[in-house]
Structure formats: structure tokens, C-alpha cells
Coordinates of C-alpha atoms in Angstrom, one line a residue:
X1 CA -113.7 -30.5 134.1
X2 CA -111.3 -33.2 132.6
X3 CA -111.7 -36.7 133.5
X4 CA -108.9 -38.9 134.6
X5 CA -107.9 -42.0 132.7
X6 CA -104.8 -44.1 133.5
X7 CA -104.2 -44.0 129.7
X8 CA -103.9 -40.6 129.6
X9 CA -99.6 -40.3 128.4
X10 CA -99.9 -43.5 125.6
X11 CA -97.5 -42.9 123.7
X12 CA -95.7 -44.1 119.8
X13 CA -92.5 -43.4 117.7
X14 CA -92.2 -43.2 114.1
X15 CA -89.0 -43.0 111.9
X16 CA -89.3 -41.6 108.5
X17 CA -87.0 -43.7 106.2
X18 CA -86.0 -42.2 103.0
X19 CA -83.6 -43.7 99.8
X20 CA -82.8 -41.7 96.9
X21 CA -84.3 -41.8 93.6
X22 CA -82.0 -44.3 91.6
X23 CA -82.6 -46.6 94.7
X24 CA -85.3 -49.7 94.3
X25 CA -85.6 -50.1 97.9
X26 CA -89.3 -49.6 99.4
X27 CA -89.0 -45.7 100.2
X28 CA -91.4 -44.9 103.2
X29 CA -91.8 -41.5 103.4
X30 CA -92.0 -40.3 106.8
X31 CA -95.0 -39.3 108.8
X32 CA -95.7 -39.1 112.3
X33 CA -98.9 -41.0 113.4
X34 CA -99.9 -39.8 116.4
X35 CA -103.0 -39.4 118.6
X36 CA -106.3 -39.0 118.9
X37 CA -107.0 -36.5 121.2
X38 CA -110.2 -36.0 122.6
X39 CA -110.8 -32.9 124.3
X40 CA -114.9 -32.4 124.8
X41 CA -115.4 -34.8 122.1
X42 CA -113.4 -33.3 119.5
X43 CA -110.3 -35.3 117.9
X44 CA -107.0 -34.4 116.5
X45 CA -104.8 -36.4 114.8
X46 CA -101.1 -34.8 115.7
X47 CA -97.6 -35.5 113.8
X48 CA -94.1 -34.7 114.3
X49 CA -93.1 -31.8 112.3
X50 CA -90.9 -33.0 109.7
X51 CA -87.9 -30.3 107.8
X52 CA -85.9 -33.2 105.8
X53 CA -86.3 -36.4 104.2
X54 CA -83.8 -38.0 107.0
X55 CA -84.6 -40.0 110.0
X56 CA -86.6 -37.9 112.7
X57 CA -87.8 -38.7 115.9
X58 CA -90.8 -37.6 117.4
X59 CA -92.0 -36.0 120.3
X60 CA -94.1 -38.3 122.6
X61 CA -97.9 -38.1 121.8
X62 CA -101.2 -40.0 122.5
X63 CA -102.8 -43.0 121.3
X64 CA -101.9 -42.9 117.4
X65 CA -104.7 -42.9 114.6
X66 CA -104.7 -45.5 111.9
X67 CA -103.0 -44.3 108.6
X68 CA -104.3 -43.5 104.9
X69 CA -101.7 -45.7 103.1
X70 CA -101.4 -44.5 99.5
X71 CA -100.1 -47.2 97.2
X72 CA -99.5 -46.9 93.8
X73 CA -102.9 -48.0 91.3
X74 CA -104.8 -48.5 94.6
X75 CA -107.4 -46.6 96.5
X76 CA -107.9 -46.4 100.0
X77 CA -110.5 -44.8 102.5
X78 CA -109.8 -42.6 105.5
X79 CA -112.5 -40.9 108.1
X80 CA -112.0 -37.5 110.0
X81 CA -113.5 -35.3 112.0
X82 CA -114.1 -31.5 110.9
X83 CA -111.6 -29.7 112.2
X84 CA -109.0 -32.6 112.4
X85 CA -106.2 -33.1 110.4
X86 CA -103.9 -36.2 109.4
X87 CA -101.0 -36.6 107.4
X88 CA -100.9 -39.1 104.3
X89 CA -97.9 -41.7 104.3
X90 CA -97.0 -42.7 100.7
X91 CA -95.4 -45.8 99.7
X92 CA -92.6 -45.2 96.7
X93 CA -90.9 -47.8 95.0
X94 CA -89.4 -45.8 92.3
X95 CA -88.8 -42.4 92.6
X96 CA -88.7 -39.7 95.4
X97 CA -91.5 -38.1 97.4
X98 CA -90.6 -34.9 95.5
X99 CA -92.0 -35.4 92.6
X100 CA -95.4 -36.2 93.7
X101 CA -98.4 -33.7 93.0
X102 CA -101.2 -33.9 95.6
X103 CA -104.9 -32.7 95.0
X104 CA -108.0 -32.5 96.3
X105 CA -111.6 -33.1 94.6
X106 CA -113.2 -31.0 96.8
X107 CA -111.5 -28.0 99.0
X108 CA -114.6 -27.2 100.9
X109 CA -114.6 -30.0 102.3
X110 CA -110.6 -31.1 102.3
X111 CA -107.9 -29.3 101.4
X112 CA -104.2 -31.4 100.8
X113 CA -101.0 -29.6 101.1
X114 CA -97.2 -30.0 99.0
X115 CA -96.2 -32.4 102.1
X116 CA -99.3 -34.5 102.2
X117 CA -100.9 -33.0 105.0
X118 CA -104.8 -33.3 105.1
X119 CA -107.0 -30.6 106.9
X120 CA -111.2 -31.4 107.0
X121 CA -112.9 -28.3 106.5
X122 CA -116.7 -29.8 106.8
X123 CA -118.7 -32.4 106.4
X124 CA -118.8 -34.2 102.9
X125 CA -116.9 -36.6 100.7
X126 CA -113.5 -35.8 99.0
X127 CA -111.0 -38.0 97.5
X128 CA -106.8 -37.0 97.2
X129 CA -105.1 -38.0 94.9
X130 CA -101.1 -38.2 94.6
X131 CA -99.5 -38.7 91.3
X132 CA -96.7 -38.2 89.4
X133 CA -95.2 -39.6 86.8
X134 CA -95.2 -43.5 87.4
X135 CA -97.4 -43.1 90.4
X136 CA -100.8 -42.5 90.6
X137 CA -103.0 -43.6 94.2
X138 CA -106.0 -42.3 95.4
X139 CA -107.4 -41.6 99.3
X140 CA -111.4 -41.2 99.5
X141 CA -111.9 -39.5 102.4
X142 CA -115.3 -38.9 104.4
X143 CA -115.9 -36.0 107.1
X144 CA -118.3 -36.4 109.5
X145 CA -119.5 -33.6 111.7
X146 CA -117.0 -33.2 115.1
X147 CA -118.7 -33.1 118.2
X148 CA -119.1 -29.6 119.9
X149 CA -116.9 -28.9 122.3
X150 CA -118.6 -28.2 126.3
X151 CA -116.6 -25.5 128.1
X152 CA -115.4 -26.5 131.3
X153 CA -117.3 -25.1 133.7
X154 CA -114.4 -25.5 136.6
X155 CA -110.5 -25.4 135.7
X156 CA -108.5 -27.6 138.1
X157 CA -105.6 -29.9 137.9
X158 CA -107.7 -32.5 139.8
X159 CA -107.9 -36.0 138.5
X160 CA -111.6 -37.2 138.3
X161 CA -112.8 -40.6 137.4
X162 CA -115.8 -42.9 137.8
X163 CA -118.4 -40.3 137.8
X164 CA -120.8 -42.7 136.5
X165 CA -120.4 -44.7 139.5
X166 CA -121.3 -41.4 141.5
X167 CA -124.8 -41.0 139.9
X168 CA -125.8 -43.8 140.1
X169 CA -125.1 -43.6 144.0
X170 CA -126.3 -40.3 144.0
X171 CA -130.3 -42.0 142.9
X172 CA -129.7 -44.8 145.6
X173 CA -128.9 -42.2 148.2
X174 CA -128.3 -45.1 150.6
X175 CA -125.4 -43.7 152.4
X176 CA -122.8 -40.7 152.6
X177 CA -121.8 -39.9 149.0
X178 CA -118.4 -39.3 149.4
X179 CA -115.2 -40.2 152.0
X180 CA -112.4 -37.9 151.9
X181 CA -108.3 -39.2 152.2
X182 CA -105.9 -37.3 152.7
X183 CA -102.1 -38.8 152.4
X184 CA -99.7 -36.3 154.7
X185 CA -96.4 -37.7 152.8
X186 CA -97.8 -37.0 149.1
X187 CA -99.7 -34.1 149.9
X188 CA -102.6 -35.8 147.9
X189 CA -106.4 -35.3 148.6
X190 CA -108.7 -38.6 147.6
X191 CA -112.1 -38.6 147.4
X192 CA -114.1 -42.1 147.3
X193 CA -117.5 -43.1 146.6
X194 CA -119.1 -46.8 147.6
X195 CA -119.2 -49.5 145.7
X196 CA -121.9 -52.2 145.3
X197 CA -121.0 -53.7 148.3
X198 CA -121.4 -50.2 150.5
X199 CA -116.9 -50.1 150.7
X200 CA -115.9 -46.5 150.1
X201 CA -112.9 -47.7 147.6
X202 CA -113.9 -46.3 144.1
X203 CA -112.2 -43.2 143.7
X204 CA -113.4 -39.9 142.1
X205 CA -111.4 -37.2 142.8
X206 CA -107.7 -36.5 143.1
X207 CA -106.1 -33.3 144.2
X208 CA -102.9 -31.4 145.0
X209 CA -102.6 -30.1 148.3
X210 CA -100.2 -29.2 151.0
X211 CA -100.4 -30.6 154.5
X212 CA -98.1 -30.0 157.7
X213 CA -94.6 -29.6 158.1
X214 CA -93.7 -32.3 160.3
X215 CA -92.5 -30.3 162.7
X216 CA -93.4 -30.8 166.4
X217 CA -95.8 -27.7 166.2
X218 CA -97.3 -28.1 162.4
X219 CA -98.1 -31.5 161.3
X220 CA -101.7 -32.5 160.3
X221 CA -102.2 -35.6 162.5
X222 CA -103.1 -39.0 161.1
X223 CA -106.1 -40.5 162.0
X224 CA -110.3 -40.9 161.3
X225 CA -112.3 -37.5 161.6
X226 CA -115.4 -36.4 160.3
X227 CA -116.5 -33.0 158.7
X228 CA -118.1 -30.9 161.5
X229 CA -117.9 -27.4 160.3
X230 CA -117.9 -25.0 157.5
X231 CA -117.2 -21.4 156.9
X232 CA -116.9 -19.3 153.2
X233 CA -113.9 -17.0 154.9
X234 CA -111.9 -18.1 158.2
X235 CA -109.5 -16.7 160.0
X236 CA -106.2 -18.6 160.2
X237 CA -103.2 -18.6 162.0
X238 CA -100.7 -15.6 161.4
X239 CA -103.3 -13.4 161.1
X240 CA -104.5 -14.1 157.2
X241 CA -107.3 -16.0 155.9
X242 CA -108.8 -19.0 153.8
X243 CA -111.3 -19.6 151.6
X244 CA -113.9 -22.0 151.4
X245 CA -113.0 -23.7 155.1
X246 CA -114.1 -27.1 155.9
X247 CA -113.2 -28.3 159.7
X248 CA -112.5 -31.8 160.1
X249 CA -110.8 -32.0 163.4
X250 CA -110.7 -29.1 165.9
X251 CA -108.6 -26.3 164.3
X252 CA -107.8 -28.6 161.6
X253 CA -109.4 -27.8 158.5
X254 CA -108.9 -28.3 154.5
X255 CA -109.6 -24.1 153.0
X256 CA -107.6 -22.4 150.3
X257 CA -104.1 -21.0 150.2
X258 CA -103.9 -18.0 152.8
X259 CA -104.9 -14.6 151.9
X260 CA -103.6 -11.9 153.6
X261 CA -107.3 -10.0 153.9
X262 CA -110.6 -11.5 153.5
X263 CA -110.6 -10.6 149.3
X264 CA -110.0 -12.7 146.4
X265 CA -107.2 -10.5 145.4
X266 CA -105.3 -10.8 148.5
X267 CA -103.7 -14.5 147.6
X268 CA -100.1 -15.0 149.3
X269 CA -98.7 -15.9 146.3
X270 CA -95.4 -17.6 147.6
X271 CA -97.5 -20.0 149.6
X272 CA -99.2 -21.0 146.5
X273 CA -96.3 -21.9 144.6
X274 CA -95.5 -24.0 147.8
X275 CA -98.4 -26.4 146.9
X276 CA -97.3 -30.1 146.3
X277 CA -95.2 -29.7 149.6
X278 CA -95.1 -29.7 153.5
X279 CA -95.8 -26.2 154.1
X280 CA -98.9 -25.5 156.6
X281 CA -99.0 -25.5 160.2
X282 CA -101.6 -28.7 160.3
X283 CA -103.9 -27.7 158.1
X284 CA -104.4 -29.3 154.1
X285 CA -104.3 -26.2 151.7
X286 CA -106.2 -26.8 148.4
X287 CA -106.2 -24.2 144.9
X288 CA -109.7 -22.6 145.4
X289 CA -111.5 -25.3 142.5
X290 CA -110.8 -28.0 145.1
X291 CA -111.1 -26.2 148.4
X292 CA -114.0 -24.9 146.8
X293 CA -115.7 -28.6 145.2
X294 CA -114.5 -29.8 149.3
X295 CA -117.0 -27.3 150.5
X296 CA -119.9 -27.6 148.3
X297 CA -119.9 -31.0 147.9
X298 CA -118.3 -33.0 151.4
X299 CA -121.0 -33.5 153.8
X300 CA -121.5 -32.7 157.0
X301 CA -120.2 -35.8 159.2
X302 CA -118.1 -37.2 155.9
X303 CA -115.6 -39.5 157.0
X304 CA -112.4 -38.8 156.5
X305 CA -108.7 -40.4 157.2
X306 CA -105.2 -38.5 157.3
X307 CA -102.8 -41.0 156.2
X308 CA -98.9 -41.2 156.0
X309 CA -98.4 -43.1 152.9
X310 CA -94.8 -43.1 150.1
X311 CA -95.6 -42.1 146.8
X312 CA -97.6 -44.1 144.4
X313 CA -99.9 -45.3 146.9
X314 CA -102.7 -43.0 146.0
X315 CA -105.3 -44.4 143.8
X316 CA -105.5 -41.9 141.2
X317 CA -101.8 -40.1 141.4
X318 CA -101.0 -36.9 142.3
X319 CA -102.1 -34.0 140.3
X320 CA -99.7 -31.6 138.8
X321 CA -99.2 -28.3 140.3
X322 CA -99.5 -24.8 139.0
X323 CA -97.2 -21.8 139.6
X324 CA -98.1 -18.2 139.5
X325 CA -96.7 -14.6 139.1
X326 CA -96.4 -13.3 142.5
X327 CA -98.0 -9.7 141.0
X328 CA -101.0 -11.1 140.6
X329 CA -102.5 -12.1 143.5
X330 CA -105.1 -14.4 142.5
X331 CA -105.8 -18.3 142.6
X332 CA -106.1 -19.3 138.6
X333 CA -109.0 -21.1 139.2
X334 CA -110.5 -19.2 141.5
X335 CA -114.3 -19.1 139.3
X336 CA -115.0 -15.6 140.5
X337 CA -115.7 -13.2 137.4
X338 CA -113.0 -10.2 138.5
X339 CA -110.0 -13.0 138.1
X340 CA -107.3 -12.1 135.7
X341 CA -106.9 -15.5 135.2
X342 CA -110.1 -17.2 134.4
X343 CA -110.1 -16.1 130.3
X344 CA -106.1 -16.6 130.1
X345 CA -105.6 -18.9 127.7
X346 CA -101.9 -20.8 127.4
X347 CA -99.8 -18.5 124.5
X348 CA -98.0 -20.1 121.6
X349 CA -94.6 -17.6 120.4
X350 CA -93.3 -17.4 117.4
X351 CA -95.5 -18.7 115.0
X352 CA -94.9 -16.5 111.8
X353 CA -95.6 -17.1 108.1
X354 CA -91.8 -18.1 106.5
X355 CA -90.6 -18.1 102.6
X356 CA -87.5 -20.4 102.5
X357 CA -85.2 -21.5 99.8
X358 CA -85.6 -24.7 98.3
X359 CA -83.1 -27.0 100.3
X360 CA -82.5 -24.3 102.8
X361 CA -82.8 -25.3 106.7
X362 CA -86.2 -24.7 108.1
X363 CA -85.9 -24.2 112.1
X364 CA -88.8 -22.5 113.7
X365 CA -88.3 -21.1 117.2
X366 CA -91.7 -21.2 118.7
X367 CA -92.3 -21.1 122.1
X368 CA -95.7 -22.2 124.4
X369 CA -96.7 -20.5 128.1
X370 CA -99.3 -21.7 130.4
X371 CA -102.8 -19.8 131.5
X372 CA -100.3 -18.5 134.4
X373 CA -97.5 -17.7 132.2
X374 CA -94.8 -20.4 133.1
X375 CA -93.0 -22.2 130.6
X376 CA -94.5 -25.4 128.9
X377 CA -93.0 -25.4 125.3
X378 CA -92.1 -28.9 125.9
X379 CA -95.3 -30.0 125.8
X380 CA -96.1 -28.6 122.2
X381 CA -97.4 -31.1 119.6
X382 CA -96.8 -30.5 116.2
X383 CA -98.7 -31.2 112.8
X384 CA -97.0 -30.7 109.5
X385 CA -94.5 -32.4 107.2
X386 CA -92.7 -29.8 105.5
X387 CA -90.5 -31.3 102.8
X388 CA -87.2 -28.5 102.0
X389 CA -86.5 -30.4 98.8
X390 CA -90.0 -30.0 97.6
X391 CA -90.8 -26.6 96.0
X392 CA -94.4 -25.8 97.4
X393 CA -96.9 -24.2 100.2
X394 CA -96.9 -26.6 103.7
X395 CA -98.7 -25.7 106.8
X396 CA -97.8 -26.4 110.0
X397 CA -99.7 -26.0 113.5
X398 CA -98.5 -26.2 116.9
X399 CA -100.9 -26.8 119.6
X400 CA -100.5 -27.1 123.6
X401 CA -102.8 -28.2 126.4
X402 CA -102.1 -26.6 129.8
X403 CA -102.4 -28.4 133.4
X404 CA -105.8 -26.4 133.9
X405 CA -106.8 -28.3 130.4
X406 CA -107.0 -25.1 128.3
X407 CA -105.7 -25.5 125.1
X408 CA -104.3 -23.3 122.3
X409 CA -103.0 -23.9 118.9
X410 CA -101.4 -21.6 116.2
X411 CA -100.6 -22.0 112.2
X412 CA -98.0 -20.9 110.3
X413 CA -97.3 -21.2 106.3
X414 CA -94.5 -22.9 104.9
X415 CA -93.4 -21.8 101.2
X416 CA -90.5 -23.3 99.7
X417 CA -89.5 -21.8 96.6
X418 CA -86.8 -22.6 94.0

């Protein structure tokens, strides 16, 4: 389970600027700060990859870790996680980054590649150092221990928020919990919680759904209901059936995508891939994690209001949406143990060890699916700074995070050689 922060897509740019040797200009040589990412506690620091000393952009990232500056005859600190890894930006006056020498006092701990590129093994102390012939800076660096990571124990595109707030009105137990929203024009699913004044206006839960056509026949009406019913299978309309139904109004009800028998391996996959959009007769279909949460976790006799709202009106968004192969006819997050889906991990293509020449272009074509197997290799992130005027080893790792928050990362070895 991920929780939702507005912050979530901060983003920064950096431009590596490079002069030649003869030049007396301030060379800074290029590094991509990016983000701290925390997924269950554990941070990565990720950088643009970069394959020349000229000007390159980066890919959009999250909120952007402070540097380790290394200046010449000056020392400065840096602190990482185990398992994170950071990339040193050097300030040159006089010569190029090429002729620099990096090294590490302790390899345990932290090892440094040819491009400056840190990698924290364990916990401990270690200090780099980058020299060469009128340079010479040091970069103490201490690793702590990273937090373990905790397994999701539900995988969702929902957006979740303010679960503090629900505790703490789960011990005063002074009212229903929970009222449930549901915007016919966004196809978005909101679930609130009270605040201190008893207003159900503190949201907890978004999710992706799809309501009525807005056709004479199917259109979920607007209007305040209550929860009334529940059922773990239900037959639906056009003879197939739903999972984990909860009625709010009459034949109106919030259950899974439509199966065509009552089995988990039954899905109609074409009406999943419809999610996101008008597509039920009246009814709001849900991916079985939120059908699934509705069910175990609405109340009987929860409030809850069908509204016809334009986009960007819900508090919390609208989740993303997931696609699947219509040969296997499962729900991705469907938590039962027989799903196909629910150890599929996002793959990462094309990540092979590479000798190159020195100077020579370096172009990797590495590609990144989803759990599902749909295309995401714009969201790779990239950590490395692989120099092709520098002979030496570099490493670079590519790492993606799919809608359903599982991640998956890959390294390959860089060797430039004369």
C-alpha cells in the first residue's frame, strides 16, 4: 500500500557544463542530482545517465538530494543510506575531469567508480578521494543502516492519504468511519473520514473506476444513498458476474470488473482495460483491490453521494489505470494466491555488460514493462555518469516503479578502454 502525497512528481534539471583543458574557466562537471525516493523507507539518490562531457538534459525525477562538492585542498562530508548511491560533482579550475583518479578507503563499506559514481555497501565510514595532478579533494562519507523495506500487503493504483487521521477516528468510534463519493464524470471513487468537527471532508482513499454510460438506459444516477447490501459473487446484468458487490441503491452497486463465470480466472478482459471510462450500465466497476477494500471496509448504512463533477474537482486526483493482456484473464491485483500476476514484477530489457572504445559513442537501448506487460520505458530513472573520454570501469543502473508501486532495477558495466 503506497500513500498519496501531492508532492509526489517534484521535479529538477541539471546541465553539465564542460570547457577544455587549456581553458581557466570554472569547469563543472556534470551530474544529475536527483531524488530521494522513498519507497518503504528506503532512499535512492537517482542521476541522469551521462555518455559525454557536453550539455545533457535530464529526465524528470523527484525531490533532489544535496551534493558532495569536491573542491580542490578541501574536504567535505556526505551521508547515505546502504544500498543508495550518489554521484560526486567535482569543481575543476585547471584541467579536465579526465585526468582525475578516484578511490576509496574502504570498499566494504563504499566503493567509487572512473565517473565518480558512489555505491554504499554497509554501514561504516569511508572517505574518496579524487586527485590528480594539481588536484587533490577529499569526500568523508558515513553510511547508516537503510530502513527495511515492508512488502505491500495490497497492490492498487489507489491514492491513500491521512491515515493517521483514520486511527485516531478509528479509537473515538464516535460515528461512521468512512463516506464514500463517487464523481460519474471522472469516473473517481473518494473515500472520506471526519474531521474534528464530525464533517466527512478529510479524504483517504482515491480510486479508478468506471461508472455509466450516460445513456438513457445505463447511467449511475446522482444522488445520496447508503450501503444496504453485500454479496462476495453477484450476478450482474448480461448474464456474468462481479466480485466483492456492495449495493448502494437498488440494483446499483460498486463490485469488480465482470467475469463471465463465478471464478477468478474468468475476468472480461476488454471491460477492464475500459476502466477510467463510461462503460457500465449504472453500476461503478472497481480493479478487485478497491472493490475488494469497498467491501471489507464500507459499512453497512455508509453514506454515500454520486456526483457529476469536471475534472480536477476530486480531492485526491484520479488514479492511473492499468491495462492487461487479454490472455490472461485475471485482475493484477486480485490478492488471491493462483493469480499470474501477483509475483510479476515490472522487466527492465537490455541491460547487458558493454566494452567500448575510448571516445566511441555509448547508446544503450534498454527498455522497461510493467507487472502487466505494457510499456513504461519512459518512466526509467537512470544512475551513472559514464565519461567516453575517460579510460575506465563505470556502472550504470536503471530502475522503474510501476502504477501497482512494484519496482525493479538492473546494472550494467561500463568499460572504456584505449
Amino acid at each position: 500500500m503506497k500513500e498519496f502525497k501531492v508532492m509526489r512528481n517534484r521535479r529538477r534539471r541539471l546541465v553539465l557544463k564542460s570547457t577544455r583543458r587549456r581553458n581557466k574557466k570554472l569547469l563543472l562537471f556534470g551530474m544529475t542530482l536527483c531524488a530521494v525516493v522513498l519507497v518503504g523507507g528506503i532512499c535512492g539518490v537517482c542521476f541522469k545517465l551521462l555518455s559525454y562531457s557536453e550539455p545533457v538534459s535530464t529526465p524528470e525525477v523527484k525531490v533532489p538530494a544535496e551534493p558532495c562538492v569536491i573542491e580542490n585542498e578541501l574536504t567535505t562530508s556526505l551521508i547515505l543510506n546502504s544500498g543508495e548511491t550518489s554521484i560526486l560533482t567535482v569543481a575543476l579550475e585547471d584541467e579536465s575531469f579526465d585526468a582525475l583518479e578516484f578511490s576509496s578507503s574502504n570498499e566494504d563499506v563504499l566503493t567509487v567508480d572512473s565517473g565518480g559514481r558512489l555505491d554504499a555497501k554497509k554501514e561504516g565510514e569511508a572517505t574518496i578521494t579524487a586527485q590528480s595532478k594539481s588536484f587533490l579533494g577529499k569526500c568523508n562519507v558515513t553510511v547508516k543502516k537503510a530502513q527495511k523495506e515492508q512488502k505491500s500487503s495490497e497492490y492498487t493504483t489507489a491514492f491513500i492519504a491521512n491515515l493517521d487521521i483514520v486511527e485516531k477516528n478509528k479509537e473515538d468510534g464516535s460515528q461512521d468511519l468512512y463516506s464514500v463519493t463517487v464523481n460519474r464524470r471522472t469516473n473517481t471513487v473518494t473515500v472520506y473520514t471526519y474531521d474534528d468537527n464530525g464533517d466527512y471532508v478529510v479524504p483517504v482513499r482515491a480510486m479508478v473506476c468506471s461508472c455509466g454510460e450516460f445513456t438513457d438506459e445505463n447511467i449511475t444516477p446522482t444522488g445520496d444513498y447508503s450501503v444496504y447490501f453485500k454479496n462476495r459473487w453477484h450476478a450482474l446484468f448480461g448474464d456474468v458476474y462481479g466480485q466483492y458487490v456492495t449495493g448502494f441503491s437498488g440494483h446499483y452497486l460498486f463490485h469488480s470488473v465482470p467475469y463471465k463465470q463465478t471464478s477468478e480466472d474468468s475476468l472480461k478482459a476488454d471491460e477492464f482495460n475500459k476502466l477510467g471510462t463510461n462503460a457500465s450500465q449504472g453500476c461503478v466497476r472497481l480493479m478487485i483491490s478497491d472493490a475488494k477494500w469497498i467491501y471489507d471496509n464500507i459499512d453497512m448504512h455508509t453514506a454515500v453521494t454520486v456526483i457529476d463533477k469536471t475534472a480536477g474537482s476530486d480531492a485526491l486526483g484520479t488514479p492511473p489505470v492499468l491495462k492487461v493482456d487479454e490472455e490472461i484473464l485475471w485482475d493484477p491485483t486480485d490478492p488471491n494466491k493462483n493469480n499470474p500476476y501477483k509475483d510479476s514484477t515490472p522487466v527492465i530489457s537490455g541491460v547487458n555488460d558493454v566494452t567500448i572504445k575510448k571516445d566511441s559513442d555509448f547508446d544503450s537501448k534498454v527498455t522497461a514493462t510493467d507487472s502487466c506487460g505494457q510499456d513504461i520505458t519512459d518512466r526509467l530513472e537512470v544512475v551513472g555518469n559514464v565519461v567516453t573520454s575517460k579510460v575506465g570501469t563505470y556502472y550504470v543502473t536503471y530502475s522503474v516503479t510501476d502504477d501497482l508501486g512494484k519496482t525493479e532495477k538492473a546494472t550494467m558495466t561500463v568499460t572504456v578502454e584505449k
